PDB file of C-alpha atoms in Angstrom:
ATOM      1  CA  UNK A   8     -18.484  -0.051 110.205  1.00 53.00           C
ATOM      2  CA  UNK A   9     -19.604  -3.306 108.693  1.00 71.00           C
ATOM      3  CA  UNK A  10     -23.121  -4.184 109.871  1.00 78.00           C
ATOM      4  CA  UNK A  11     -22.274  -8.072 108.637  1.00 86.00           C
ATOM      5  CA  UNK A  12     -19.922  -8.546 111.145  1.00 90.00           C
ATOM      6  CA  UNK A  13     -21.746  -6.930 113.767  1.00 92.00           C
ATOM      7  CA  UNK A  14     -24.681  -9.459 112.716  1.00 93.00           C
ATOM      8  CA  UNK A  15     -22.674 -12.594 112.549  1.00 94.00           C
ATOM      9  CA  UNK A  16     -21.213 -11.859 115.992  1.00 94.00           C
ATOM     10  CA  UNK A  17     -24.817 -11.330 117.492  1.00 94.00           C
ATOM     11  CA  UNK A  18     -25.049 -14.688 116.111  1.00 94.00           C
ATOM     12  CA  UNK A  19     -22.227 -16.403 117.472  1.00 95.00           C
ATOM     13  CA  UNK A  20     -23.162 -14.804 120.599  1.00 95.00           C
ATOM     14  CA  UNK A  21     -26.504 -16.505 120.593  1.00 95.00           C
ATOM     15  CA  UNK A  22     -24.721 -20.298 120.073  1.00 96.00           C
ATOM     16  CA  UNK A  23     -22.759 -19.497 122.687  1.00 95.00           C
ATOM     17  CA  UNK A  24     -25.447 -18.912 125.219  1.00 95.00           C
ATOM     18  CA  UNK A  25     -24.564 -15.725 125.952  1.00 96.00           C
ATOM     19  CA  UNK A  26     -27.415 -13.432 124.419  1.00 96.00           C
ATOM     20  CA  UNK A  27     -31.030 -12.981 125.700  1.00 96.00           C
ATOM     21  CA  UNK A  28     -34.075 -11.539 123.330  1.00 95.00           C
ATOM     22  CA  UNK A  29     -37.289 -10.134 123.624  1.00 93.00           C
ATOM     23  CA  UNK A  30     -38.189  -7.907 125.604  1.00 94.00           C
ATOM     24  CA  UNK A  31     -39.113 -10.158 128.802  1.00 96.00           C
ATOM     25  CA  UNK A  32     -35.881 -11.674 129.316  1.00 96.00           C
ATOM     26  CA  UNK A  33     -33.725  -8.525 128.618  1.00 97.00           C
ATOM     27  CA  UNK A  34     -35.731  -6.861 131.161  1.00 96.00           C
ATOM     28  CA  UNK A  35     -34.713  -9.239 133.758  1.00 97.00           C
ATOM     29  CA  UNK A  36     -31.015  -9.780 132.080  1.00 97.00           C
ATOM     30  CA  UNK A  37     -31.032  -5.899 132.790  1.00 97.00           C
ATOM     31  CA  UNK A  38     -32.561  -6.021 136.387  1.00 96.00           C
ATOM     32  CA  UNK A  39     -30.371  -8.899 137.811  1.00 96.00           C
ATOM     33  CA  UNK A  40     -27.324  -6.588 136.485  1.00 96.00           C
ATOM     34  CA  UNK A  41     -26.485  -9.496 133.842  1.00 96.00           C
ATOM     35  CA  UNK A  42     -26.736  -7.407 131.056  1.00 97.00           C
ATOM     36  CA  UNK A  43     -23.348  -5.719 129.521  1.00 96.00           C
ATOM     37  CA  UNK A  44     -24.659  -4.320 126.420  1.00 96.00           C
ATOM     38  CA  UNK A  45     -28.661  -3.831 125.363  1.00 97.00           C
ATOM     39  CA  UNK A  46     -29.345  -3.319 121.748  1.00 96.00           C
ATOM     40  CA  UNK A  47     -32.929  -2.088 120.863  1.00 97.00           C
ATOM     41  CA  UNK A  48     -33.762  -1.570 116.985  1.00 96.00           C
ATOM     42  CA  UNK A  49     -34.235   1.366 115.415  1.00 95.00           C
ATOM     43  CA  UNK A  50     -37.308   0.725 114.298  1.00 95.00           C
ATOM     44  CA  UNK A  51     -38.563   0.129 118.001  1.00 95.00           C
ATOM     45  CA  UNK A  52     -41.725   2.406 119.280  1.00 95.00           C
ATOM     46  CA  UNK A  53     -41.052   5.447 121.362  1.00 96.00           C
ATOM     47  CA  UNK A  54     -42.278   3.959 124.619  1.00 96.00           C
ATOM     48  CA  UNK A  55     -40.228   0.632 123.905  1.00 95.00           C
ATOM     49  CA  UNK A  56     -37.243   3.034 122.826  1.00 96.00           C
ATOM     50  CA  UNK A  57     -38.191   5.327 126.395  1.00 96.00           C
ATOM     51  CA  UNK A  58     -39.235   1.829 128.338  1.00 96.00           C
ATOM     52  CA  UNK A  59     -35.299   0.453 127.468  1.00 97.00           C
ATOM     53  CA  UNK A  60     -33.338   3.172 128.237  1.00 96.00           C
ATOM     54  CA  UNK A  61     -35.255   4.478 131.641  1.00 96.00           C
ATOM     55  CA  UNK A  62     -34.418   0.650 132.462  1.00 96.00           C
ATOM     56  CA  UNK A  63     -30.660   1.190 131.209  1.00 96.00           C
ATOM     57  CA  UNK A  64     -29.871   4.645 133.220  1.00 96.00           C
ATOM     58  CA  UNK A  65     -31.173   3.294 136.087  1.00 97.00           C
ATOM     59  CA  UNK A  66     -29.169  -0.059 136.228  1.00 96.00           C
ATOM     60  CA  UNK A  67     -26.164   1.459 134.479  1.00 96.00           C
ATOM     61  CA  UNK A  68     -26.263  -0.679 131.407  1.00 96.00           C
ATOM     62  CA  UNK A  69     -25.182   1.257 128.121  1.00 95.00           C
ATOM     63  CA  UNK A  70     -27.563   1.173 125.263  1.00 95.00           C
ATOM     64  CA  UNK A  71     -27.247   1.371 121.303  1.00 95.00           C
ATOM     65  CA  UNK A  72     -29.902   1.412 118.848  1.00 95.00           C
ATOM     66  CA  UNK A  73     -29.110  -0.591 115.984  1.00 91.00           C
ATOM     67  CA  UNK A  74     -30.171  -2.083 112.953  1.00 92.00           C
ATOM     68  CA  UNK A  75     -34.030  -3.143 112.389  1.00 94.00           C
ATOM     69  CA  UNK A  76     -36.404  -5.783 114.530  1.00 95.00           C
ATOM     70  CA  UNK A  77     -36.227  -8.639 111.160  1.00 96.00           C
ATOM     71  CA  UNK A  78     -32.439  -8.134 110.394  1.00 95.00           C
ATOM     72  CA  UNK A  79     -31.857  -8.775 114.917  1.00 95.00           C
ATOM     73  CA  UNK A  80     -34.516 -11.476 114.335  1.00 95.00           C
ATOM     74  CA  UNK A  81     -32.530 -12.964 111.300  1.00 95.00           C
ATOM     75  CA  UNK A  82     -29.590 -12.559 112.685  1.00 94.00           C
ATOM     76  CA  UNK A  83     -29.852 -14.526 115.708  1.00 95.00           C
ATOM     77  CA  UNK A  84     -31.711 -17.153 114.304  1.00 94.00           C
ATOM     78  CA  UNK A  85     -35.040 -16.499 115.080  1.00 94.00           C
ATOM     79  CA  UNK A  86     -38.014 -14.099 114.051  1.00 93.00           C
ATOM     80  CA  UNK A  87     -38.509 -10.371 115.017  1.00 94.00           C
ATOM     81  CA  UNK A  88     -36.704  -9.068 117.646  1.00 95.00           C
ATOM     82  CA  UNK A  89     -36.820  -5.518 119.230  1.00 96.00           C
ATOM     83  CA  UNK A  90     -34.149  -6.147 121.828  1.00 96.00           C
ATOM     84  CA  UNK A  91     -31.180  -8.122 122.945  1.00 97.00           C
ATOM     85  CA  UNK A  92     -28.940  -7.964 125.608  1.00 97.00           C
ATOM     86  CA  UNK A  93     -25.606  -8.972 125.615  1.00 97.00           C
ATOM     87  CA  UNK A  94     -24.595 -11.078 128.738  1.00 96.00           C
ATOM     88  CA  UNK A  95     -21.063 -11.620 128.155  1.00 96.00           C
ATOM     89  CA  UNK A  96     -18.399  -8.669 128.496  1.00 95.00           C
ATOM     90  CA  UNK A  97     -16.132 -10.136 125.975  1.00 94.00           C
ATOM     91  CA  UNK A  98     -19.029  -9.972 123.230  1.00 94.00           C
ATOM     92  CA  UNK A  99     -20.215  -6.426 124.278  1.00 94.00           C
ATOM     93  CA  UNK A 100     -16.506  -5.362 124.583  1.00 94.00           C
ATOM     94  CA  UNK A 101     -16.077  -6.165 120.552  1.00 92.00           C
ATOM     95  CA  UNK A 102     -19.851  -5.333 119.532  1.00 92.00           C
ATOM     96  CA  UNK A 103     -19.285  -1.771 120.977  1.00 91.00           C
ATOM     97  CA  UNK A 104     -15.675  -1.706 118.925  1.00 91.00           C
ATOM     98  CA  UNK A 105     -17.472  -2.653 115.915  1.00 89.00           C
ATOM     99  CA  UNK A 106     -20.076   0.202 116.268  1.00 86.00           C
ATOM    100  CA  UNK A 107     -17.720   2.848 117.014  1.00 82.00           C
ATOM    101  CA  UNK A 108     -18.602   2.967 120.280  1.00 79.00           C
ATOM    102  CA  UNK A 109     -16.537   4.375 123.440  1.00 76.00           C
ATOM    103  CA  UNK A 110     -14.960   0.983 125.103  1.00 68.00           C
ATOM    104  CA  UNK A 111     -15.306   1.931 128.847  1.00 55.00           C
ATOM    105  CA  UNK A 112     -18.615   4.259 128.511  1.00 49.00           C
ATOM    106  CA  UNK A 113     -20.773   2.309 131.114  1.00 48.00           C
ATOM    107  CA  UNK A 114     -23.001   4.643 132.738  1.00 46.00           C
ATOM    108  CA  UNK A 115     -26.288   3.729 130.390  1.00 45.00           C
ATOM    109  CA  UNK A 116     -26.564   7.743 130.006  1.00 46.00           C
ATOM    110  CA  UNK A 117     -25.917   8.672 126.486  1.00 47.00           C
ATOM    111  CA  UNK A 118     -27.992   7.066 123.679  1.00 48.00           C
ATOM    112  CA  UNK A 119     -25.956   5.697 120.704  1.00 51.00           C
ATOM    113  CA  UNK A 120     -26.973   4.953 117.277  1.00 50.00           C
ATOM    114  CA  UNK A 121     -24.766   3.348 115.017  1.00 51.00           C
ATOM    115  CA  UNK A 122     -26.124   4.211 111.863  1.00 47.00           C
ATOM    116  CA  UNK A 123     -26.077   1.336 108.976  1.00 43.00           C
ATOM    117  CA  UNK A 124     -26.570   3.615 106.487  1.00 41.00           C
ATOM    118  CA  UNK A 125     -22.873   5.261 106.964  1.00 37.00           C
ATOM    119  CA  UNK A 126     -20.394   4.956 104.000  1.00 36.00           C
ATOM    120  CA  UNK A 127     -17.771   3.057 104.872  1.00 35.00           C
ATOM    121  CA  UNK A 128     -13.844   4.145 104.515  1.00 33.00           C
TER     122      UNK A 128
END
């Protein structure tokens, strides 16, 4: 997996409009079922890591832990960030590709980390 690309497409999603951050507005992305994909750092507390995905089971949004709050943050133009949430299916569609993930997994019941530190092929 190459965490650069998964960075630089977190940042085109954010000049496209189609990424929230902080933990406010993913909340609501998540709660007015806009979210398709929530990404919480893995350097995120245990109640923010619980608080996202008791939030994700129960609206069906998947969830993937992922890289830390300043590299989201820096990514996406702007300073720390524990969480995002992808609003666009497109942009979750290839951000889940890119981590390895299952495509058409959508219940928001298994937790995924995509590790960084993985050697690449």
């Amino acid at each position: 997996m190459d965490s650069n690309k998964n960075y630089s497409l977190l940042g085109l999603c954010m000049r496209a409009g189609k990424l929230k951050s902080g933990e406010f507005a993913v909340l609501e992305a998540i709660r007015a079922h806009k979210a398709e994909l929530v990404i919480v750092s893995e350097d995120a507390s245990d109640n923010t890591r619980k608080q996202f995905n008791d939030k994700c089971k129960y609206y069906n949004v998947p969830i993937v832990f992922f890289g830390t709050k300043e590299e989201l943050g820096h990514a996406i133009g702007k300073d720390v960030r524990t969480s995002l949430a992808i609003t666009d299916k497109g942009f979750a569609q290839s951000l889940r590709k890119n981590l390895q993930l299952p495509p058409d997994d959508t219940d928001g019941n298994d937790l995924h980390s995509a590790n960084r530190n993985t050697e690449e092929m």
